Amino acid sequence: MTVIDPDAPVLVTGGSGYVASWIVRQLLGDGYTVRATVRDPHKARGLEHLQALSEQFPEKLSLHQADLLDEGSFDAAVQGCELVIHTASPFLLGKISDAEEQLVRPALEGTRNVLSSVNAAESVKRVVLTSSVAAIYGDNADMVGRGSFTDTDWNSTSTVDHQPYSYSKTVAEKEAWAIQRTQQRWDLVTIHPSLVLGPSLTTASASGSMTTMQHFTDNSLALGAPALQMGVVDVRDVARAHIAAAFTPAASGRYIANSETTSLLGIGAVLRRQFGNRISFPRHELPKFVVELAAPAAGMTRKNVRLNVGLPVRFDNSRTDAELGVSFRPAEQSITEHFQQMIDDGLARR
Ligand code: NAP
């Protein structure tokens, strides 16, 4: 049982990111004091929403410079915090030129650096780590022989060459558990979102959530979409799951955050229902052999297509509902409100 002092500051790493921004906003709304780390607190774009929150909640939000790759750079920000929510980690989809440098090193070394700052600060009692369903499974094909993925499953199929983002999340989470087991002062709870959608507080994020939704504006799916299934969850519910995991004394282990399984065509169907017919909203399923042939040009490997397209995926998050009391809004709402935010931000036409 871990009880966090509600008056102690809460550290959120990567505070300007898509998911973290909602965690910061909800923490402030709940009355907590928040320290958010960012790589560059002086950058001209991408911090406007945090600056607005800081004005809305005077004296409650501070920004701290920290880089995942700089040893010790989280030391000062962690001092005095009982709770650390470690969210910073790159989520890049599509063509990656150097997966080791762009994904694996920041995820793994970053986790080591943040947790070594946690070890150095006497105050920390709990770390909530943003992991992913990507640390639970690698490809939809991994589900063969199971009814659904659960929080006891581990991704054993991804490598730096195949599904490198999933690999980065898996090795980072394993490292976090290994470091946690070397001491007894702080416990670790991990949150495992599926594809996060829903309105973004920032237009500066390069998250795979953003690149996925851009496909519904750039006509790349105009001829049709691969039959690719994925879990989807709302960003506001993911933030709520982190906060519930942080302040539920008995919370422990790994919690899947997922609303429902959908597909690229399913997202297209929602968008057509809500925003009318547009050429960028896919209507047809592309045959798998066509997708496999075209994969490299679209930044996907053929192996990826073989092991994912046309195959089902399901998640069991009953433990999250039961122990954290978080319910997940329907995917239709997240997709609609995400796209509406893109329209409001000028990223999609009205
Ligand atoms: P995001 O908007 O791109 O946020 C990623 C954050 O990581 C940014 O705040 C970025 O900080 C930070 N970061 C990256 N490299 C860094 C470095 N070297 N040093 C310090 N900070 C660094 O992506 P997101 O979707 O919110 O992802 C946040 C977390 O959720 C990640 O751990 C991701 O794996 C996880 N997750 C996301 C999804 C999803 O569908 N979006 C699903 C499951 C799990 P700066 O802004 O300062 O550059």
mmCIF file of C-alpha atoms and ligand atoms in Angstrom:
data_model
loop_
_atom_site.group_PDB
_atom_site.id
_atom_site.type_symbol
_atom_site.label_atom_id
_atom_site.label_comp_id
_atom_site.label_asym_id
_atom_site.label_seq_id
_atom_site.Cartn_x
_atom_site.Cartn_y
_atom_site.Cartn_z
ATOM 1 C CA MET A 1 0.000 0.000 0.000
ATOM 2 C CA THR A 2 1.547 3.292 -1.089
ATOM 3 C CA VAL A 3 -0.034 6.527 0.057
ATOM 4 C CA ILE A 4 1.117 9.683 -1.712
ATOM 5 C CA ASP A 5 0.982 13.038 0.089
ATOM 6 C CA PRO A 6 -1.457 15.090 -2.037
ATOM 7 C CA ASP A 7 0.463 18.278 -1.187
ATOM 8 C CA ALA A 8 3.828 17.023 -2.488
ATOM 9 C CA PRO A 9 4.726 18.051 -6.060
ATOM 10 C CA VAL A 10 4.213 15.462 -8.805
ATOM 11 C CA LEU A 11 6.864 15.099 -11.513
ATOM 12 C CA VAL A 12 5.689 14.398 -15.078
ATOM 13 C CA THR A 13 8.494 13.674 -17.564
ATOM 14 C CA GLY A 14 8.011 14.782 -21.176
ATOM 15 C CA GLY A 15 5.290 17.144 -19.924
ATOM 16 C CA SER A 16 4.632 18.820 -23.277
ATOM 17 C CA GLY A 17 3.835 15.572 -25.128
ATOM 18 C CA TYR A 18 0.382 14.527 -26.337
ATOM 19 C CA VAL A 19 -0.390 12.122 -23.476
ATOM 20 C CA ALA A 20 1.585 13.949 -20.774
ATOM 21 C CA SER A 21 -0.124 17.283 -21.461
ATOM 22 C CA TRP A 22 -3.462 15.749 -20.509
ATOM 23 C CA ILE A 23 -1.916 14.180 -17.397
ATOM 24 C CA VAL A 24 -0.545 17.608 -16.405
ATOM 25 C CA ARG A 25 -3.886 19.307 -17.082
ATOM 26 C CA GLN A 26 -5.903 16.755 -15.086
ATOM 27 C CA LEU A 27 -3.439 16.789 -12.171
ATOM 28 C CA LEU A 28 -3.722 20.601 -12.007
ATOM 29 C CA GLY A 29 -7.516 20.383 -12.247
ATOM 30 C CA ASP A 30 -7.468 17.917 -9.331
ATOM 31 C CA GLY A 31 -5.490 20.445 -7.248
ATOM 32 C CA TYR A 32 -1.986 18.922 -7.361
ATOM 33 C CA THR A 33 1.267 20.827 -7.824
ATOM 34 C CA VAL A 34 3.062 19.687 -10.981
ATOM 35 C CA ARG A 35 6.642 19.798 -12.189
ATOM 36 C CA ALA A 36 6.862 19.038 -15.909
ATOM 37 C CA THR A 37 10.154 18.260 -17.613
ATOM 38 C CA VAL A 38 10.738 19.358 -21.186
ATOM 39 C CA ARG A 39 13.832 19.148 -23.352
ATOM 40 C CA ASP A 40 13.818 22.845 -24.204
ATOM 41 C CA PRO A 41 11.834 25.149 -21.892
ATOM 42 C CA HIS A 42 12.687 28.130 -24.121
ATOM 43 C CA LYS A 43 11.488 26.730 -27.443
ATOM 44 C CA ALA A 44 9.258 29.075 -29.422
ATOM 45 C CA ARG A 45 6.536 26.527 -30.242
ATOM 46 C CA GLY A 46 4.974 23.612 -28.408
ATOM 47 C CA LEU A 47 4.764 24.980 -24.868
ATOM 48 C CA GLU A 48 1.877 27.454 -25.352
ATOM 49 C CA HIS A 49 -0.659 25.097 -23.766
ATOM 50 C CA LEU A 50 1.548 24.596 -20.683
ATOM 51 C CA GLN A 51 2.084 28.357 -20.386
ATOM 52 C CA ALA A 52 -1.710 28.827 -20.526
ATOM 53 C CA LEU A 53 -2.159 26.174 -17.808
ATOM 54 C CA SER A 54 0.451 27.903 -15.699
ATOM 55 C CA GLU A 55 -1.577 31.140 -15.898
ATOM 56 C CA GLN A 56 -4.815 29.290 -15.181
ATOM 57 C CA PHE A 57 -3.296 27.554 -12.119
ATOM 58 C CA PRO A 58 -0.912 30.137 -10.592
ATOM 59 C CA GLU A 59 2.104 28.721 -8.680
ATOM 60 C CA LYS A 60 0.979 25.156 -9.446
ATOM 61 C CA LEU A 61 2.986 24.312 -12.574
ATOM 62 C CA SER A 62 6.726 24.655 -13.180
ATOM 63 C CA LEU A 63 8.824 23.591 -16.178
ATOM 64 C CA HIS A 64 12.216 21.914 -15.743
ATOM 65 C CA GLN A 65 14.805 21.207 -18.404
ATOM 66 C CA ALA A 66 15.760 17.520 -18.695
ATOM 67 C CA ASP A 67 16.912 15.234 -21.497
ATOM 68 C CA LEU A 68 16.491 11.459 -21.372
ATOM 69 C CA LEU A 69 20.019 11.031 -22.698
ATOM 70 C CA ASP A 70 21.716 13.265 -20.089
ATOM 71 C CA GLU A 71 22.621 11.355 -16.964
ATOM 72 C CA GLY A 72 21.540 13.245 -13.848
ATOM 73 C CA SER A 73 19.410 15.750 -15.729
ATOM 74 C CA PHE A 74 16.260 14.697 -13.811
ATOM 75 C CA ASP A 75 17.995 14.889 -10.387
ATOM 76 C CA ALA A 76 16.900 18.399 -9.424
ATOM 77 C CA ALA A 77 13.306 18.066 -10.661
ATOM 78 C CA VAL A 78 12.735 14.780 -8.772
ATOM 79 C CA GLN A 79 13.925 16.141 -5.386
ATOM 80 C CA GLY A 80 10.957 16.447 -3.005
ATOM 81 C CA CYS A 81 8.478 14.540 -5.218
ATOM 82 C CA GLU A 82 6.732 11.453 -3.811
ATOM 83 C CA LEU A 83 5.305 10.584 -7.217
ATOM 84 C CA VAL A 84 7.018 10.444 -10.610
ATOM 85 C CA ILE A 85 4.993 9.846 -13.783
ATOM 86 C CA HIS A 86 7.525 8.872 -16.444
ATOM 87 C CA THR A 87 5.950 9.410 -19.840
ATOM 88 C CA ALA A 88 8.801 10.801 -21.977
ATOM 89 C CA SER A 89 9.792 8.378 -24.738
ATOM 90 C CA PRO A 90 9.681 8.750 -28.511
ATOM 91 C CA PHE A 91 6.633 7.288 -30.271
ATOM 92 C CA LEU A 92 7.533 7.317 -33.957
ATOM 93 C CA LEU A 93 5.796 5.303 -36.669
ATOM 94 C CA GLY A 94 6.658 4.826 -40.352
ATOM 95 C CA LYS A 95 10.149 5.013 -41.838
ATOM 96 C CA ILE A 96 12.823 5.148 -39.121
ATOM 97 C CA SER A 97 16.393 5.608 -40.362
ATOM 98 C CA ASP A 98 18.182 4.636 -37.140
ATOM 99 C CA ALA A 99 15.879 2.770 -34.749
ATOM 100 C CA GLU A 100 18.574 2.235 -32.136
ATOM 101 C CA GLU A 101 19.321 5.976 -31.828
ATOM 102 C CA GLN A 102 15.829 7.357 -32.442
ATOM 103 C CA LEU A 103 13.813 4.881 -30.367
ATOM 104 C CA VAL A 104 15.692 2.321 -28.305
ATOM 105 C CA ARG A 105 18.411 4.459 -26.737
ATOM 106 C CA PRO A 106 16.123 7.287 -25.541
ATOM 107 C CA ALA A 107 13.565 4.772 -24.199
ATOM 108 C CA LEU A 108 16.059 2.507 -22.428
ATOM 109 C CA GLU A 109 18.754 4.951 -21.319
ATOM 110 C CA GLY A 110 16.031 7.471 -20.517
ATOM 111 C CA THR A 111 14.322 5.006 -18.179
ATOM 112 C CA ARG A 112 17.669 4.248 -16.511
ATOM 113 C CA ASN A 113 18.435 7.954 -16.079
ATOM 114 C CA VAL A 114 15.003 8.861 -14.706
ATOM 115 C CA LEU A 115 15.058 5.921 -12.282
ATOM 116 C CA SER A 116 18.587 6.649 -11.160
ATOM 117 C CA SER A 117 17.388 10.183 -10.269
ATOM 118 C CA VAL A 118 14.461 8.531 -8.445
ATOM 119 C CA ASN A 119 16.917 6.335 -6.520
ATOM 120 C CA ALA A 120 18.944 9.410 -5.608
ATOM 121 C CA ALA A 121 15.911 11.286 -4.197
ATOM 122 C CA GLU A 122 14.803 10.083 -0.749
ATOM 123 C CA SER A 123 11.287 11.431 -1.258
ATOM 124 C CA VAL A 124 9.937 9.179 -4.054
ATOM 125 C CA LYS A 125 7.393 6.505 -3.062
ATOM 126 C CA ARG A 126 5.845 5.543 -6.417
ATOM 127 C CA VAL A 127 6.749 5.672 -10.113
ATOM 128 C CA VAL A 128 4.006 5.376 -12.732
ATOM 129 C CA LEU A 129 5.547 4.451 -16.077
ATOM 130 C CA THR A 130 3.783 4.984 -19.400
ATOM 131 C CA SER A 131 4.463 1.676 -21.076
ATOM 132 C CA SER A 132 2.239 0.473 -23.943
ATOM 133 C CA VAL A 133 0.376 -2.519 -25.293
ATOM 134 C CA ALA A 134 3.487 -2.605 -27.498
ATOM 135 C CA ALA A 135 5.297 -4.122 -24.489
ATOM 136 C CA ILE A 136 2.543 -6.768 -24.240
ATOM 137 C CA TYR A 137 2.539 -7.958 -27.844
ATOM 138 C CA GLY A 138 4.545 -7.355 -31.001
ATOM 139 C CA ASP A 139 2.304 -8.400 -33.889
ATOM 140 C CA ASN A 140 -1.373 -9.294 -34.169
ATOM 141 C CA ALA A 141 -0.149 -12.766 -35.171
ATOM 142 C CA ASP A 142 1.121 -13.222 -31.586
ATOM 143 C CA MET A 143 -2.525 -13.578 -30.507
ATOM 144 C CA VAL A 144 -3.005 -16.886 -32.334
ATOM 145 C CA GLY A 145 -4.118 -19.438 -29.746
ATOM 146 C CA ARG A 146 -5.286 -16.848 -27.176
ATOM 147 C CA GLY A 147 -8.657 -15.151 -26.643
ATOM 148 C CA SER A 148 -7.059 -11.773 -25.944
ATOM 149 C CA PHE A 149 -3.887 -10.185 -24.621
ATOM 150 C CA THR A 150 -3.752 -9.603 -20.868
ATOM 151 C CA ASP A 151 -1.410 -7.738 -18.526
ATOM 152 C CA THR A 152 0.526 -10.951 -17.904
ATOM 153 C CA ASP A 153 1.684 -11.121 -21.537
ATOM 154 C CA TRP A 154 5.075 -9.817 -22.655
ATOM 155 C CA ASN A 155 6.156 -8.902 -26.160
ATOM 156 C CA SER A 156 8.692 -11.573 -27.125
ATOM 157 C CA THR A 157 8.757 -11.055 -30.893
ATOM 158 C CA SER A 158 9.895 -7.471 -31.536
ATOM 159 C CA THR A 159 13.526 -6.577 -32.246
ATOM 160 C CA VAL A 160 15.383 -3.444 -33.226
ATOM 161 C CA ASP A 161 14.781 -4.421 -36.874
ATOM 162 C CA HIS A 162 11.188 -5.638 -36.582
ATOM 163 C CA GLN A 163 8.661 -3.371 -34.792
ATOM 164 C CA PRO A 164 11.428 -1.220 -33.240
ATOM 165 C CA TYR A 165 9.030 1.064 -31.347
ATOM 166 C CA SER A 166 7.464 -1.976 -29.660
ATOM 167 C CA TYR A 167 10.951 -3.283 -28.902
ATOM 168 C CA SER A 168 11.936 0.072 -27.345
ATOM 169 C CA LYS A 169 8.907 -0.011 -25.048
ATOM 170 C CA THR A 170 9.534 -3.638 -24.071
ATOM 171 C CA VAL A 171 13.200 -3.241 -23.143
ATOM 172 C CA ALA A 172 12.502 0.034 -21.316
ATOM 173 C CA GLU A 173 9.717 -1.500 -19.226
ATOM 174 C CA LYS A 174 11.789 -4.609 -18.421
ATOM 175 C CA GLU A 175 14.614 -2.347 -17.283
ATOM 176 C CA ALA A 176 12.221 -0.364 -15.096
ATOM 177 C CA TRP A 177 11.025 -3.521 -13.318
ATOM 178 C CA ALA A 178 14.609 -4.746 -12.907
ATOM 179 C CA ILE A 179 15.678 -1.424 -11.318
ATOM 180 C CA GLN A 180 12.592 -1.333 -9.095
ATOM 181 C CA ARG A 181 13.368 -4.793 -7.714
ATOM 182 C CA THR A 182 16.790 -3.658 -6.454
ATOM 183 C CA GLN A 183 15.223 -1.480 -3.725
ATOM 184 C CA GLN A 184 12.145 -1.207 -1.463
ATOM 185 C CA ARG A 185 11.463 2.515 -1.057
ATOM 186 C CA TRP A 186 9.380 3.091 -4.197
ATOM 187 C CA ASP A 187 6.981 0.861 -6.095
ATOM 188 C CA LEU A 188 6.259 0.765 -9.809
ATOM 189 C CA VAL A 189 2.932 0.738 -11.630
ATOM 190 C CA THR A 190 2.829 0.604 -15.421
ATOM 191 C CA ILE A 191 0.074 1.819 -17.768
ATOM 192 C CA HIS A 192 -0.324 0.146 -21.168
ATOM 193 C CA PRO A 193 -2.363 2.240 -23.594
ATOM 194 C CA SER A 194 -3.330 0.977 -27.026
ATOM 195 C CA LEU A 195 -3.358 3.594 -29.836
ATOM 196 C CA VAL A 196 -4.241 6.830 -28.069
ATOM 197 C CA LEU A 197 -6.681 9.142 -29.861
ATOM 198 C CA GLY A 198 -8.720 12.146 -28.796
ATOM 199 C CA PRO A 199 -8.225 15.917 -28.853
ATOM 200 C CA SER A 200 -4.651 17.122 -28.584
ATOM 201 C CA LEU A 201 -3.740 20.104 -26.421
ATOM 202 C CA THR A 202 -0.763 20.814 -28.701
ATOM 203 C CA THR A 203 -0.093 20.844 -32.442
ATOM 204 C CA ALA A 204 3.652 20.326 -31.874
ATOM 205 C CA SER A 205 3.616 16.598 -31.031
ATOM 206 C CA ALA A 206 5.215 14.146 -33.481
ATOM 207 C CA SER A 207 3.469 11.220 -31.773
ATOM 208 C CA GLY A 208 2.367 8.226 -33.836
ATOM 209 C CA SER A 209 -1.179 9.142 -32.772
ATOM 210 C CA MET A 210 -0.864 12.306 -34.843
ATOM 211 C CA THR A 211 0.758 10.599 -37.831
ATOM 212 C CA THR A 212 -1.966 7.933 -37.817
ATOM 213 C CA MET A 213 -4.726 10.545 -37.968
ATOM 214 C CA GLN A 214 -2.874 12.554 -40.642
ATOM 215 C CA HIS A 215 -3.452 9.582 -42.974
ATOM 216 C CA PHE A 216 -7.123 10.578 -42.928
ATOM 217 C CA THR A 217 -6.320 14.013 -44.386
ATOM 218 C CA ASP A 218 -3.406 13.401 -46.776
ATOM 219 C CA ASN A 219 -5.248 11.082 -49.217
ATOM 220 C CA SER A 220 -2.764 8.251 -48.578
ATOM 221 C CA LEU A 221 -5.776 5.980 -47.902
ATOM 222 C CA ALA A 222 -7.896 7.301 -50.791
ATOM 223 C CA LEU A 223 -7.665 4.036 -52.767
ATOM 224 C CA GLY A 224 -8.380 1.942 -49.696
ATOM 225 C CA ALA A 225 -6.872 0.839 -46.396
ATOM 226 C CA PRO A 226 -5.144 -2.345 -45.250
ATOM 227 C CA ALA A 227 -7.297 -4.509 -42.968
ATOM 228 C CA LEU A 228 -5.289 -3.467 -39.950
ATOM 229 C CA GLN A 229 -6.871 -3.924 -36.543
ATOM 230 C CA MET A 230 -5.724 -2.046 -33.457
ATOM 231 C CA GLY A 231 -6.942 -1.156 -29.993
ATOM 232 C CA VAL A 232 -7.922 2.464 -29.454
ATOM 233 C CA VAL A 233 -8.240 4.456 -26.231
ATOM 234 C CA ASP A 234 -9.024 8.075 -25.439
ATOM 235 C CA VAL A 235 -6.166 10.349 -24.341
ATOM 236 C CA ARG A 236 -8.268 11.787 -21.494
ATOM 237 C CA ASP A 237 -8.982 8.291 -20.147
ATOM 238 C CA VAL A 238 -5.301 7.348 -20.438
ATOM 239 C CA ALA A 239 -4.433 10.412 -18.356
ATOM 240 C CA ARG A 240 -7.108 9.446 -15.831
ATOM 241 C CA ALA A 241 -5.675 5.901 -15.646
ATOM 242 C CA HIS A 242 -2.206 7.300 -14.817
ATOM 243 C CA ILE A 243 -3.606 9.478 -12.034
ATOM 244 C CA ALA A 244 -5.766 6.662 -10.649
ATOM 245 C CA ALA A 245 -2.735 4.349 -10.670
ATOM 246 C CA ALA A 246 -0.737 7.034 -8.862
ATOM 247 C CA PHE A 247 -3.192 7.700 -6.056
ATOM 248 C CA THR A 248 -4.748 4.238 -5.549
ATOM 249 C CA PRO A 249 -2.678 2.895 -2.626
ATOM 250 C CA ALA A 250 -3.193 -0.774 -3.589
ATOM 251 C CA ALA A 251 -2.463 -0.301 -7.310
ATOM 252 C CA SER A 252 0.210 -2.724 -8.483
ATOM 253 C CA GLY A 253 1.702 -4.194 -11.612
ATOM 254 C CA ARG A 254 0.609 -3.597 -15.172
ATOM 255 C CA TYR A 255 -2.684 -2.037 -16.309
ATOM 256 C CA ILE A 256 -3.932 -2.172 -19.899
ATOM 257 C CA ALA A 257 -5.721 0.995 -21.058
ATOM 258 C CA ASN A 258 -7.909 0.178 -24.047
ATOM 259 C CA SER A 259 -11.453 0.972 -25.076
ATOM 260 C CA GLU A 260 -12.144 -1.230 -28.085
ATOM 261 C CA THR A 261 -10.631 -2.790 -31.172
ATOM 262 C CA THR A 262 -11.135 -0.940 -34.429
ATOM 263 C CA SER A 263 -9.334 -0.719 -37.775
ATOM 264 C CA LEU A 264 -8.242 1.904 -40.294
ATOM 265 C CA LEU A 265 -11.483 1.225 -42.168
ATOM 266 C CA GLY A 266 -13.425 1.494 -38.903
ATOM 267 C CA ILE A 267 -11.868 4.915 -38.243
ATOM 268 C CA GLY A 268 -12.713 5.918 -41.837
ATOM 269 C CA ALA A 269 -16.334 4.846 -41.302
ATOM 270 C CA VAL A 270 -16.628 6.939 -38.126
ATOM 271 C CA LEU A 271 -15.149 9.973 -39.898
ATOM 272 C CA ARG A 272 -17.575 9.594 -42.838
ATOM 273 C CA ARG A 273 -20.527 9.353 -40.440
ATOM 274 C CA GLN A 274 -19.443 12.450 -38.537
ATOM 275 C CA PHE A 275 -17.841 14.671 -41.199
ATOM 276 C CA GLY A 276 -19.410 13.469 -44.468
ATOM 277 C CA ASN A 277 -17.827 11.806 -47.470
ATOM 278 C CA ARG A 278 -14.259 12.840 -48.200
ATOM 279 C CA ILE A 279 -11.825 11.192 -50.559
ATOM 280 C CA SER A 280 -9.295 10.942 -47.710
ATOM 281 C CA PHE A 281 -11.633 8.702 -45.657
ATOM 282 C CA PRO A 282 -11.011 5.115 -46.845
ATOM 283 C CA ARG A 283 -14.007 3.113 -48.018
ATOM 284 C CA HIS A 284 -12.428 -0.072 -49.389
ATOM 285 C CA GLU A 285 -10.234 -2.780 -47.940
ATOM 286 C CA LEU A 286 -7.030 -3.260 -49.937
ATOM 287 C CA PRO A 287 -6.182 -6.907 -50.723
ATOM 288 C CA LYS A 288 -3.368 -8.147 -48.507
ATOM 289 C CA PHE A 289 -1.085 -9.008 -51.442
ATOM 290 C CA VAL A 290 -1.366 -5.428 -52.737
ATOM 291 C CA VAL A 291 -0.502 -4.060 -49.289
ATOM 292 C CA GLU A 292 2.445 -6.443 -49.060
ATOM 293 C CA LEU A 293 3.754 -5.349 -52.465
ATOM 294 C CA ALA A 294 3.387 -1.643 -51.673
ATOM 295 C CA ALA A 295 4.598 -1.885 -48.062
ATOM 296 C CA PRO A 296 8.194 -0.623 -48.430
ATOM 297 C CA ALA A 297 7.044 2.514 -50.272
ATOM 298 C CA ALA A 298 4.646 3.224 -47.387
ATOM 299 C CA GLY A 299 7.363 2.819 -44.745
ATOM 300 C CA MET A 300 6.243 -0.658 -43.649
ATOM 301 C CA THR A 301 8.072 -3.954 -43.973
ATOM 302 C CA ARG A 302 6.507 -6.915 -45.767
ATOM 303 C CA LYS A 303 7.003 -8.999 -42.634
ATOM 304 C CA ASN A 304 4.985 -6.438 -40.711
ATOM 305 C CA VAL A 305 2.146 -6.753 -43.232
ATOM 306 C CA ARG A 306 2.230 -10.579 -43.140
ATOM 307 C CA LEU A 307 2.043 -10.686 -39.343
ATOM 308 C CA ASN A 308 -0.585 -7.973 -38.822
ATOM 309 C CA VAL A 309 -2.866 -7.274 -41.775
ATOM 310 C CA GLY A 310 -6.104 -9.255 -41.683
ATOM 311 C CA LEU A 311 -5.405 -10.650 -38.209
ATOM 312 C CA PRO A 312 -7.539 -9.868 -35.142
ATOM 313 C CA VAL A 313 -6.314 -8.253 -31.933
ATOM 314 C CA ARG A 314 -8.108 -7.994 -28.577
ATOM 315 C CA PHE A 315 -7.211 -6.846 -25.081
ATOM 316 C CA ASP A 316 -8.568 -7.729 -21.674
ATOM 317 C CA ASN A 317 -8.400 -4.729 -19.378
ATOM 318 C CA SER A 318 -10.839 -5.956 -16.753
ATOM 319 C CA ARG A 319 -8.220 -5.449 -14.005
ATOM 320 C CA THR A 320 -7.973 -1.740 -14.937
ATOM 321 C CA ASP A 321 -11.745 -1.281 -14.604
ATOM 322 C CA ALA A 322 -11.908 -3.248 -11.355
ATOM 323 C CA GLU A 323 -8.840 -1.893 -9.534
ATOM 324 C CA LEU A 324 -8.445 1.643 -10.882
ATOM 325 C CA GLY A 325 -12.133 2.398 -11.466
ATOM 326 C CA VAL A 326 -11.382 3.913 -14.868
ATOM 327 C CA SER A 327 -13.916 3.480 -17.640
ATOM 328 C CA PHE A 328 -13.052 4.075 -21.264
ATOM 329 C CA ARG A 329 -15.224 6.167 -23.572
ATOM 330 C CA PRO A 330 -16.181 4.673 -26.949
ATOM 331 C CA ALA A 331 -13.674 4.907 -29.816
ATOM 332 C CA GLU A 332 -16.245 6.782 -31.941
ATOM 333 C CA GLN A 333 -16.102 9.722 -29.532
ATOM 334 C CA SER A 334 -12.276 9.794 -29.392
ATOM 335 C CA ILE A 335 -11.958 9.609 -33.194
ATOM 336 C CA THR A 336 -14.593 12.311 -33.763
ATOM 337 C CA GLU A 337 -13.186 14.699 -31.181
ATOM 338 C CA HIS A 338 -9.625 14.098 -32.396
ATOM 339 C CA PHE A 339 -10.574 15.016 -35.957
ATOM 340 C CA GLN A 340 -12.626 18.002 -34.794
ATOM 341 C CA GLN A 341 -9.546 19.256 -32.924
ATOM 342 C CA MET A 342 -7.524 18.867 -36.131
ATOM 343 C CA ILE A 343 -10.119 21.015 -37.934
ATOM 344 C CA ASP A 344 -10.067 23.614 -35.157
ATOM 345 C CA ASP A 345 -6.253 23.694 -35.295
ATOM 346 C CA GLY A 346 -6.229 24.099 -39.092
ATOM 347 C CA LEU A 347 -4.728 20.633 -39.643
ATOM 348 C CA ALA A 348 -7.777 19.336 -41.524
ATOM 349 C CA ARG A 349 -10.226 21.194 -43.712
ATOM 350 C CA ARG A 350 -13.614 22.143 -42.326
HETATM 351 P P1 NAP B 1 4.750 12.632 -27.881
HETATM 352 O O1 NAP B 1 3.697 13.671 -27.945
HETATM 353 O O2 NAP B 1 5.724 12.587 -29.001
HETATM 354 O O3 NAP B 1 5.518 12.760 -26.525
HETATM 355 C C1 NAP B 1 6.773 12.176 -26.332
HETATM 356 C C2 NAP B 1 7.493 12.947 -25.274
HETATM 357 O O4 NAP B 1 8.776 12.358 -25.086
HETATM 358 C C3 NAP B 1 7.712 14.402 -25.647
HETATM 359 O O5 NAP B 1 7.237 15.177 -24.582
HETATM 360 C C4 NAP B 1 9.203 14.549 -25.774
HETATM 361 O O6 NAP B 1 9.711 15.719 -25.158
HETATM 362 C C5 NAP B 1 9.701 13.390 -24.946
HETATM 363 N N1 NAP B 1 11.040 12.988 -25.385
HETATM 364 C C6 NAP B 1 11.390 12.333 -26.508
HETATM 365 N N2 NAP B 1 12.730 12.200 -26.562
HETATM 366 C C7 NAP B 1 13.212 12.792 -25.460
HETATM 367 C C8 NAP B 1 14.504 13.002 -24.934
HETATM 368 N N3 NAP B 1 15.610 12.568 -25.554
HETATM 369 N N4 NAP B 1 14.612 13.653 -23.754
HETATM 370 C C9 NAP B 1 13.528 14.126 -23.102
HETATM 371 N N5 NAP B 1 12.278 13.958 -23.548
HETATM 372 C C10 NAP B 1 12.127 13.306 -24.708
HETATM 373 O O7 NAP B 1 4.116 11.169 -27.807
HETATM 374 P P2 NAP B 1 2.941 10.559 -26.907
HETATM 375 O O8 NAP B 1 2.044 9.844 -27.815
HETATM 376 O O9 NAP B 1 2.412 11.567 -25.988
HETATM 377 O O10 NAP B 1 3.757 9.463 -26.093
HETATM 378 C C11 NAP B 1 4.021 9.633 -24.716
HETATM 379 C C12 NAP B 1 4.252 8.287 -24.089
HETATM 380 O O11 NAP B 1 3.096 7.485 -24.244
HETATM 381 C C13 NAP B 1 5.409 7.496 -24.666
HETATM 382 O O12 NAP B 1 6.045 6.826 -23.599
HETATM 383 C C14 NAP B 1 4.710 6.505 -25.579
HETATM 384 O O13 NAP B 1 5.483 5.353 -25.787
HETATM 385 C C15 NAP B 1 3.478 6.223 -24.763
HETATM 386 N N6 NAP B 1 2.368 5.660 -25.504
HETATM 387 C C16 NAP B 1 1.769 6.398 -26.493
HETATM 388 C C17 NAP B 1 0.711 5.847 -27.201
HETATM 389 C C18 NAP B 1 0.000 6.611 -28.276
HETATM 390 O O14 NAP B 1 -0.786 6.031 -29.024
HETATM 391 N N7 NAP B 1 0.229 7.915 -28.393
HETATM 392 C C19 NAP B 1 0.282 4.536 -26.920
HETATM 393 C C20 NAP B 1 0.912 3.819 -25.923
HETATM 394 C C21 NAP B 1 1.956 4.397 -25.222
HETATM 395 P P3 NAP B 1 9.919 17.118 -25.881
HETATM 396 O O15 NAP B 1 8.538 17.578 -26.253
HETATM 397 O O16 NAP B 1 10.529 17.990 -24.834
HETATM 398 O O17 NAP B 1 10.766 16.893 -27.083
#
